[in-house]
């Protein structure tokens, strides 16, 4: 069986997700996407996310975020959140998460996550076991890491 290049999870919209207008308060979508990333690591990548943070002290902060909100979601709706891995770099990964209800797009988020030492707060190379799990999930997402490292050196010198 071929590995899937998407990770999906249904999410029921609850009262706690909504603002006084009765629709999802937009920052709640980011809470949902973060939960999806945690589930993706635990279930699809087989990397214990809690241990990665608390024991290994490796974080994955969002350093770039672009969101498109297509249609409001209301309490009682069920969204299907879908995560696709677009790019694996030396220190970062690019993911796309969309949410749909009955085939209708509600929002789309493009994110760049950077592996970071939680001790120093500095970006680090993606640990080998995490890189291997990401590559198994979507081999086509591997970037030309040499070019990325050259760009990081140029940015550091600027």
Short mmCIF file of C-alpha atoms in Angstrom, two decimals:
data_model
loop_
_atom_site.label_atom_id
_atom_site.label_comp_id
_atom_site.label_asym_id
_atom_site.label_seq_id
_atom_site.Cartn_x
_atom_site.Cartn_y
_atom_site.Cartn_z
CA UNK A 1 0.00 0.00 0.00
CA UNK A 2 1.39 3.38 -1.03
CA UNK A 3 1.73 6.03 1.72
CA UNK A 4 -0.75 8.89 1.66
CA UNK A 5 0.55 12.39 0.99
CA UNK A 6 -2.31 13.92 3.00
CA UNK A 7 -3.27 13.65 6.65
CA UNK A 8 -6.92 14.33 7.44
CA UNK A 9 -8.97 14.82 10.56
CA UNK A 10 -12.63 15.82 11.04
CA UNK A 11 -13.26 18.69 13.47
CA UNK A 12 -16.69 19.59 14.81
CA UNK A 13 -17.14 23.32 15.30
CA UNK A 14 -18.10 23.97 18.91
CA UNK A 15 -19.47 26.93 20.83
CA UNK A 16 -15.95 27.63 22.14
CA UNK A 17 -14.68 28.15 18.56
CA UNK A 18 -17.21 30.90 17.81
CA UNK A 19 -17.38 34.64 18.35
CA UNK A 20 -20.52 36.67 19.25
CA UNK A 21 -21.49 36.69 15.55
CA UNK A 22 -21.88 32.90 15.77
CA UNK A 23 -19.05 32.06 13.37
CA UNK A 24 -15.57 30.67 13.96
CA UNK A 25 -13.33 33.39 15.41
CA UNK A 26 -10.46 33.31 12.90
CA UNK A 27 -7.60 32.63 15.40
CA UNK A 28 -9.41 29.41 16.33
CA UNK A 29 -8.53 28.06 12.89
CA UNK A 30 -4.85 28.33 13.88
CA UNK A 31 -5.55 26.41 17.09
CA UNK A 32 -7.16 23.72 14.91
CA UNK A 33 -4.20 23.65 12.50
CA UNK A 34 -1.74 23.33 15.38
CA UNK A 35 -3.72 20.38 16.79
CA UNK A 36 -3.68 18.82 13.32
CA UNK A 37 0.13 19.17 13.11
CA UNK A 38 0.46 17.49 16.53
CA UNK A 39 -1.80 14.61 15.42
CA UNK A 40 0.13 14.33 12.13
CA UNK A 41 3.42 13.94 14.01
CA UNK A 42 1.99 11.41 16.47
CA UNK A 43 -0.06 9.32 14.05
CA UNK A 44 1.29 9.67 10.51
CA UNK A 45 4.96 10.37 11.21
CA UNK A 46 5.15 8.22 14.37
CA UNK A 47 7.09 10.97 16.18
CA UNK A 48 5.95 11.64 19.75
CA UNK A 49 5.18 15.37 19.55
CA UNK A 50 4.99 15.90 23.32
CA UNK A 51 8.38 14.20 23.82
CA UNK A 52 9.86 16.18 20.94
CA UNK A 53 8.91 19.40 22.73
CA UNK A 54 9.38 18.49 26.39
CA UNK A 55 12.24 15.97 26.34
CA UNK A 56 14.17 16.64 23.13
CA UNK A 57 13.48 20.40 23.35
CA UNK A 58 12.87 20.68 19.60
CA UNK A 59 10.15 23.13 18.60
CA UNK A 60 8.38 23.88 15.33
CA UNK A 61 7.28 27.51 15.41
CA UNK A 62 5.45 28.98 12.46
CA UNK A 63 7.71 31.56 10.81
CA UNK A 64 5.56 32.24 7.76
CA UNK A 65 1.78 32.08 7.52
CA UNK A 66 -0.64 32.88 4.72
CA UNK A 67 -4.35 32.26 5.28
CA UNK A 68 -7.33 32.56 2.98
CA UNK A 69 -10.77 32.50 4.57
CA UNK A 70 -13.32 31.49 1.94
CA UNK A 71 -16.57 31.08 3.86
CA UNK A 72 -17.58 31.31 7.53
CA UNK A 73 -18.08 28.17 9.60
CA UNK A 74 -20.72 27.94 12.31
CA UNK A 75 -21.27 25.92 15.46
CA UNK A 76 -22.38 22.42 14.50
CA UNK A 77 -20.48 22.33 11.20
CA UNK A 78 -18.00 19.52 10.72
CA UNK A 79 -14.84 20.48 8.88
CA UNK A 80 -12.38 18.06 7.36
CA UNK A 81 -8.88 19.44 7.90
CA UNK A 82 -6.32 18.11 5.45
CA UNK A 83 -2.55 18.58 5.74
CA UNK A 84 -0.18 18.24 2.79
CA UNK A 85 3.60 18.39 3.09
CA UNK A 86 4.91 20.57 0.27
CA UNK A 87 8.57 21.04 1.10
CA UNK A 88 11.29 19.60 3.32
CA UNK A 89 14.28 21.91 3.67
CA UNK A 90 17.39 21.80 5.83
CA UNK A 91 15.74 23.54 8.79
CA UNK A 92 12.15 24.05 7.72
CA UNK A 93 9.08 22.37 6.31
CA UNK A 94 6.33 23.87 4.20
CA UNK A 95 2.81 22.59 4.75
CA UNK A 96 -0.63 23.41 3.39
CA UNK A 97 -3.73 22.86 5.47
CA UNK A 98 -7.21 23.27 4.13
CA UNK A 99 -10.59 22.91 5.79
CA UNK A 100 -13.68 21.87 3.89
CA UNK A 101 -17.27 21.16 4.79
CA UNK A 102 -19.34 19.09 2.36
CA UNK A 103 -16.71 19.71 -0.33
CA UNK A 104 -16.85 23.48 0.18
CA UNK A 105 -13.59 25.27 1.05
CA UNK A 106 -13.71 27.21 4.32
CA UNK A 107 -10.06 28.18 4.77
CA UNK A 108 -6.59 27.46 3.45
CA UNK A 109 -3.36 28.01 5.37
CA UNK A 110 0.18 27.84 3.99
CA UNK A 111 2.76 27.58 6.74
CA UNK A 112 6.51 27.37 7.05
CA UNK A 113 7.61 25.67 10.27
CA UNK A 114 11.24 25.89 11.42
CA UNK A 115 12.92 23.31 13.63
CA UNK A 116 14.21 25.22 16.61
CA UNK A 117 16.21 24.46 19.72
CA UNK A 118 13.93 25.33 22.62
CA UNK A 119 17.04 25.81 24.76
CA UNK A 120 18.67 28.49 22.58
CA UNK A 121 15.72 29.70 20.49
CA UNK A 122 17.85 29.27 17.36
CA UNK A 123 16.89 27.31 14.25
CA UNK A 124 18.52 23.90 13.91
CA UNK A 125 18.75 21.33 11.14
CA UNK A 126 15.82 18.96 11.05
CA UNK A 127 16.83 15.98 13.22
CA UNK A 128 17.56 12.84 11.18
CA UNK A 129 14.65 10.77 12.52
CA UNK A 130 12.18 13.58 11.82
CA UNK A 131 13.62 14.15 8.33
CA UNK A 132 13.30 10.41 7.61
CA UNK A 133 9.66 10.39 8.76
CA UNK A 134 8.85 13.47 6.67
CA UNK A 135 10.54 11.92 3.64
CA UNK A 136 8.57 8.69 4.06
CA UNK A 137 5.37 10.76 4.22
CA UNK A 138 6.12 12.63 0.99
CA UNK A 139 9.42 11.92 -0.79
CA UNK A 140 8.57 14.49 -3.48
CA UNK A 141 8.73 17.27 -0.87
CA UNK A 142 12.51 17.07 -0.45
CA UNK A 143 14.07 20.40 -1.38
CA UNK A 144 17.57 21.06 -2.63
CA UNK A 145 19.04 21.52 0.83
CA UNK A 146 22.36 22.84 -0.51
CA UNK A 147 20.60 25.85 -2.05
CA UNK A 148 18.68 26.48 1.18
CA UNK A 149 21.86 26.44 3.26
CA UNK A 150 23.53 28.88 0.82
CA UNK A 151 20.56 31.25 1.19
CA UNK A 152 20.71 31.00 5.00
CA UNK A 153 24.41 31.93 4.92
CA UNK A 154 23.68 34.93 2.66
CA UNK A 155 20.87 36.11 4.97
CA UNK A 156 23.12 35.77 8.03
CA UNK A 157 25.81 37.94 6.42
CA UNK A 158 23.35 40.69 5.47
#
